[in-house]
Coordinates of C-alpha atoms in Angstrom, one line a residue:
M109 CA 37.4 -5.1 -22.8
R110 CA 39.9 -2.3 -23.5
A111 CA 37.2 0.2 -24.3
D112 CA 35.5 -0.5 -21.0
R113 CA 38.9 -0.2 -19.2
L114 CA 39.6 3.2 -20.9
V115 CA 36.2 4.5 -19.7
S116 CA 36.9 3.2 -16.2
L117 CA 40.3 4.9 -16.3
V118 CA 38.8 8.3 -17.2
L119 CA 36.1 7.8 -14.4
L120 CA 38.8 7.1 -11.9
L121 CA 40.7 10.2 -12.8
R122 CA 37.6 12.3 -12.6
R123 CA 36.7 11.0 -9.2
G124 CA 40.1 10.7 -7.6
G125 CA 42.0 13.7 -9.1
R126 CA 45.7 12.9 -9.4
L127 CA 46.5 9.1 -9.3
T128 CA 49.8 7.3 -9.8
A129 CA 50.2 4.5 -12.4
A130 CA 50.5 2.0 -9.5
E131 CA 47.2 3.2 -8.0
L132 CA 45.4 3.1 -11.3
A133 CA 46.8 -0.4 -12.0
E134 CA 45.6 -1.6 -8.6
E135 CA 42.1 -0.2 -9.2
L136 CA 41.9 -1.7 -12.8
E137 CA 43.6 -4.9 -11.9
V138 CA 46.2 -4.6 -14.7
S139 CA 49.9 -4.0 -14.9
T140 CA 51.4 -0.5 -14.7
R141 CA 52.7 -1.0 -18.2
T142 CA 49.1 -1.5 -19.4
V143 CA 48.1 1.7 -17.6
L144 CA 50.8 3.6 -19.4
R145 CA 49.7 2.3 -22.8
D146 CA 46.1 3.2 -21.9
I147 CA 47.1 6.7 -20.9
E148 CA 48.8 7.1 -24.3
A149 CA 45.7 5.9 -26.1
L150 CA 43.6 8.4 -24.2
S151 CA 45.9 11.3 -25.1
A152 CA 45.9 10.2 -28.8
A153 CA 42.0 10.2 -28.7
G154 CA 42.0 13.8 -27.4
V155 CA 41.3 13.2 -23.8
P156 CA 43.4 15.9 -21.9
V157 CA 45.3 13.6 -19.5
Y158 CA 48.7 14.8 -18.4
A159 CA 51.5 13.5 -16.1
E160 CA 53.1 15.3 -13.2
R161 CA 56.6 14.3 -12.2
G162 CA 58.0 14.1 -8.7
R163 CA 57.3 12.6 -5.3
H164 CA 53.7 13.6 -5.3
G165 CA 53.2 13.3 -9.1
G166 CA 50.8 11.1 -11.1
F167 CA 48.2 11.4 -13.8
A168 CA 45.3 13.8 -13.9
L169 CA 42.8 15.4 -16.2
L170 CA 42.8 19.0 -17.1
P171 CA 40.6 21.0 -14.7
G172 CA 37.1 21.5 -16.0
F173 CA 37.2 18.5 -18.4
R174 CA 33.8 16.9 -18.8
T175 CA 32.6 14.2 -21.2
E176 CA 29.5 12.0 -21.7
L177 CA 30.5 8.5 -20.8
T178 CA 27.6 6.3 -21.8
G179 CA 29.4 3.1 -22.8
L180 CA 27.5 0.8 -20.5
N181 CA 27.8 -2.9 -21.1
H182 CA 24.9 -5.3 -20.7
D183 CA 25.6 -6.3 -17.1
E184 CA 26.3 -2.7 -16.0
A185 CA 23.0 -1.5 -17.4
L186 CA 21.2 -4.5 -15.8
A187 CA 22.7 -3.7 -12.4
L188 CA 21.6 0.0 -12.7
L189 CA 18.0 -1.0 -13.7
I190 CA 17.7 -3.4 -10.8
A191 CA 19.2 -0.9 -8.3
G192 CA 16.7 1.7 -9.6
A193 CA 13.8 -0.6 -8.8
R194 CA 14.4 -0.4 -5.1
R195 CA 12.1 1.8 -3.1
G196 CA 14.7 3.5 -0.9
A197 CA 14.6 6.6 -3.1
Q198 CA 10.9 7.0 -2.2
A199 CA 11.7 7.5 1.5
F200 CA 14.0 10.4 0.6
G201 CA 11.6 12.0 -1.9
L202 CA 13.6 11.1 -4.9
G203 CA 11.2 8.7 -6.6
S204 CA 10.5 11.0 -9.6
A205 CA 14.2 11.8 -10.0
L206 CA 15.0 8.1 -9.9
A207 CA 12.4 7.4 -12.6
S208 CA 13.9 10.1 -14.8
A209 CA 17.4 8.8 -14.2
M210 CA 16.4 5.3 -15.3
L211 CA 14.9 6.7 -18.5
K212 CA 18.2 8.4 -19.2
V213 CA 20.1 5.2 -18.5
V214 CA 17.9 3.2 -20.9
D215 CA 18.2 6.0 -23.6
A216 CA 22.0 5.9 -23.3
L217 CA 22.2 2.2 -24.0
P218 CA 23.3 0.9 -27.4
G219 CA 20.3 -0.1 -29.6
S220 CA 21.0 -3.8 -29.1
Y221 CA 20.7 -3.4 -25.3
R222 CA 17.4 -1.4 -25.2
N223 CA 15.3 -4.4 -26.1
T224 CA 17.1 -6.3 -23.3
A225 CA 16.3 -3.5 -20.9
A226 CA 12.6 -3.8 -21.8
D227 CA 12.8 -7.6 -21.2
V228 CA 14.3 -6.9 -17.7
A229 CA 11.2 -5.0 -16.7
E230 CA 9.1 -8.0 -17.6
R231 CA 11.4 -10.8 -16.2
L232 CA 12.6 -9.3 -12.9
L233 CA 10.4 -8.0 -10.1
I234 CA 12.2 -6.3 -7.2
D235 CA 10.5 -5.8 -3.8
P236 CA 6.8 -6.2 -4.8
D237 CA 4.1 -4.4 -2.7
A238 CA 3.0 -7.7 -1.0
D239 CA 4.4 -11.1 0.0
L240 CA 3.1 -14.5 -0.9
L241 CA 0.5 -14.3 1.9
S242 CA -0.8 -11.0 0.3
R243 CA 0.5 -9.0 3.3
R244 CA 1.1 -5.5 2.0
L245 CA 4.5 -4.0 2.8
V246 CA 4.1 -0.7 4.7
T247 CA 6.0 2.2 3.2
D248 CA 6.3 5.5 5.0
E249 CA 4.5 8.4 3.3
V250 CA 6.6 11.6 3.5
P251 CA 5.4 14.9 2.0
G252 CA 7.6 16.0 -0.9
G253 CA 8.2 19.4 0.5
V254 CA 9.4 17.9 3.8
S255 CA 11.7 15.4 2.3
A256 CA 13.2 18.1 0.0
E257 CA 13.9 20.5 2.8
V258 CA 15.4 17.7 5.0
R259 CA 17.6 16.5 2.2
R260 CA 18.7 20.0 1.3
A261 CA 19.8 20.6 4.9
V262 CA 21.7 17.3 5.1
L263 CA 23.6 17.9 1.9
A264 CA 24.3 21.6 2.4
G265 CA 25.3 21.2 6.0
H266 CA 22.9 23.7 7.5
K267 CA 20.8 23.6 10.7
L268 CA 17.3 22.3 10.2
R269 CA 14.0 23.3 12.0
I270 CA 11.4 20.5 12.1
H271 CA 7.9 20.2 13.4
Y272 CA 8.1 16.7 14.8
A273 CA 5.3 14.4 16.1
A274 CA 6.9 11.9 18.5
V275 CA 4.8 8.9 19.5
D276 CA 2.1 9.8 22.1
R277 CA 3.2 13.4 22.2
A278 CA 2.0 16.7 20.8
P279 CA 4.0 17.9 17.8
Q280 CA 6.8 20.3 18.7
W281 CA 9.3 22.5 16.8
R282 CA 12.9 21.5 17.2
T283 CA 16.2 22.8 15.8
V284 CA 18.7 20.0 14.9
D285 CA 22.1 19.6 13.3
P286 CA 21.6 17.0 10.5
I287 CA 24.2 14.3 10.1
G288 CA 22.7 12.0 7.4
L289 CA 19.7 10.1 6.0
V290 CA 19.1 6.3 6.4
T291 CA 16.4 4.1 4.9
V292 CA 15.6 0.8 6.5
R293 CA 12.8 -1.5 5.1
D294 CA 11.3 1.5 3.2
Q295 CA 11.3 3.7 6.3
G296 CA 13.4 6.8 6.2
Y297 CA 15.2 8.3 9.2
L298 CA 17.2 11.5 9.9
L299 CA 20.3 11.1 12.0
A300 CA 21.0 14.4 13.8
T301 CA 22.3 16.0 17.0
R302 CA 20.2 18.3 19.2
S303 CA 22.0 20.3 21.9
G304 CA 25.0 18.1 21.3
A305 CA 23.1 14.8 21.9
E306 CA 22.5 12.3 19.1
R307 CA 18.9 11.9 18.0
T308 CA 17.0 9.9 15.3
Y309 CA 13.8 11.2 13.7
R310 CA 11.5 9.2 11.6
L311 CA 10.8 11.1 8.4
S312 CA 7.1 10.2 8.3
R313 CA 6.7 12.0 11.6
V314 CA 8.2 15.2 10.4
L315 CA 5.1 17.4 9.7
A316 CA 7.1 20.4 8.4
A317 CA 10.8 21.3 7.8
Q318 CA 12.7 24.5 7.3
V319 CA 16.4 24.9 6.3
L320 CA 18.1 27.6 8.4
P321 CA 20.9 29.8 7.2
E322 CA 23.3 28.8 10.0
P323 CA 25.8 26.1 9.3
A324 CA 25.3 22.8 11.2
E325 CA 27.6 21.9 14.0
R326 CA 28.9 18.5 12.8
A327 CA 32.1 16.8 11.8
E328 CA 33.2 17.3 8.2
R329 CA 33.4 13.5 7.6
V330 CA 31.0 10.8 8.9
D331 CA 30.9 7.0 8.7
L332 CA 27.1 6.8 8.4
R333 CA 27.0 2.9 8.6
R334 CA 28.9 2.9 11.8
A335 CA 26.9 5.7 13.3
W336 CA 23.7 3.8 12.5
Q337 CA 25.0 0.6 14.1
E338 CA 26.0 2.4 17.2
H339 CA 22.6 4.1 17.4
S340 CA 20.9 0.7 17.0
V341 CA 22.9 -0.8 19.9
R342 CA 21.8 2.1 22.1
F343 CA 18.2 1.8 21.0
R344 CA 18.2 -2.0 21.8
T345 CA 19.7 -1.6 25.2
G346 CA 18.0 1.6 26.5
G347 CA 14.5 2.7 27.6
D348 CA 11.8 0.3 28.9
R349 CA 13.2 -2.8 27.2
I350 CA 11.9 -6.2 28.4
A351 CA 13.9 -9.5 28.3
V352 CA 11.8 -12.6 27.5
S353 CA 12.7 -16.3 27.8
V354 CA 10.6 -18.2 25.3
R355 CA 10.3 -21.6 23.6
V356 CA 9.3 -21.5 20.0
N357 CA 8.6 -23.9 17.2
P358 CA 11.5 -23.8 14.7
A359 CA 9.1 -23.2 11.9
R360 CA 8.1 -19.8 13.5
R361 CA 11.6 -18.8 14.5
A362 CA 12.0 -16.2 11.6
E363 CA 8.8 -14.4 12.7
L364 CA 10.1 -14.1 16.3
V365 CA 13.5 -12.9 15.3
G366 CA 11.9 -10.4 12.8
T367 CA 9.8 -8.7 15.6
A368 CA 12.3 -8.9 18.5
L369 CA 14.9 -6.1 19.0
A370 CA 17.7 -8.5 19.8
V371 CA 18.4 -12.3 20.2
H372 CA 20.8 -13.0 23.1
S373 CA 20.9 -16.8 23.2
E374 CA 19.4 -19.8 21.4
A375 CA 19.5 -23.5 22.0
A376 CA 17.5 -26.5 21.0
D377 CA 15.4 -28.5 23.5
A378 CA 15.1 -32.3 23.5
D379 CA 11.7 -32.0 21.6
G380 CA 13.3 -29.9 18.8
W381 CA 11.8 -26.6 19.9
L382 CA 14.1 -23.6 20.4
R383 CA 14.7 -22.0 23.8
M384 CA 15.6 -18.4 23.2
E385 CA 16.4 -15.2 25.2
V386 CA 15.1 -12.2 23.3
T387 CA 14.5 -8.5 24.0
F388 CA 11.4 -6.5 23.0
Q389 CA 10.9 -2.7 23.0
D390 CA 8.4 -2.9 25.9
A391 CA 5.9 -5.2 27.5
R392 CA 3.1 -4.2 25.0
H393 CA 5.4 -5.0 22.1
A394 CA 6.3 -8.4 23.6
E395 CA 2.7 -9.3 24.2
W396 CA 1.7 -8.4 20.7
A397 CA 4.6 -10.2 19.0
L398 CA 4.2 -13.5 21.0
W399 CA 0.4 -13.5 20.6
Q400 CA 1.0 -13.7 16.8
L401 CA 2.8 -17.0 17.3
T402 CA -0.3 -18.6 19.0
T403 CA 0.5 -22.1 20.3
D404 CA 3.8 -22.2 18.4
A405 CA 5.5 -20.3 21.3
E406 CA 5.5 -20.5 25.1
V407 CA 6.7 -17.7 27.3
L408 CA 8.8 -19.0 30.2
A409 CA 9.6 -15.6 31.8
P410 CA 8.7 -13.0 33.0
P411 CA 5.6 -14.3 34.8
S412 CA 3.8 -11.0 34.1
L413 CA 3.9 -11.6 30.4
R414 CA 2.6 -15.2 30.8
T415 CA -0.3 -13.7 32.8
C416 CA -1.1 -11.2 30.1
L417 CA -1.1 -13.8 27.4
R418 CA -3.3 -16.2 29.5
D419 CA -5.8 -13.4 30.3
R420 CA -6.0 -12.5 26.6
A421 CA -6.6 -16.2 25.6
A422 CA -9.3 -16.5 28.4
A423 CA -11.0 -13.5 27.0
I424 CA -11.1 -15.0 23.5
V425 CA -12.5 -18.3 25.0
A426 CA -15.2 -16.3 26.9
R427 CA -16.2 -14.5 23.7
Y428 CA -16.6 -17.6 21.6
G429 CA -17.5 -20.1 24.3
A430 CA -21.2 -19.5 24.3
P431 CA -23.4 -20.8 21.4

């Protein structure tokens, strides 16, 4: 355990710069006395850690110090291999880099762990391409050159020119200030501002991209999780959204929730079915989603949606009614 703690101590100093004994003790969940003993052990082993006295003092590594820290234990290696199996890297054009990194992780393991790593690949399957009903999961295809340029602009903080094909519109060139990249259910998105207004661009709809030399107009720090949540709220409440009142068989609830933009209320009726108030992106989206539920759902409102579903059902009856 102490060897793992010493490695963690060096990693903390490399990441955080100067840290006090109390800060290190809190991170490592040990006493300050234990931290001081570990600092002495590192110094004796030749790690250039030094102490600075005073109000703003603490422990730090000499500038430029680098070392290979490959002392992964079994659970740490397993966690990395499982994380590496996720497809999020594909959306950002980092699939090959991820595969290379995983090879390096396995190569860095002690010999006794390499066989275990091979067993992991056989015993754990993360995010297969299809579910139990053989429904294939759809993954956005983003050209490697496009994802590389977008990623470079985001990380370098430069303006980005993209040739973007919005839904039902001809592709247009736009210049944006990139904020960050987000992947949701294997679909990649670029968060950016354009003329000061926040925008979201689906990476699979970016036909071409070019990093510009001008710096992007954006804040130095960003809470990407919060920014995405705020954008999601605006997306659900704006545009041509349609509110639907529906009764649904509890066995199909997950399918309804999975296709709706938002669920506003939910209560059980006397017969056990659920009465729900949900929002869909538009009327066409609502009609498609509720048609999938067949007789396990009944739209109560709006009347126009009931009419659309009735007319669709009548057309099916007419098609198959004759011998």
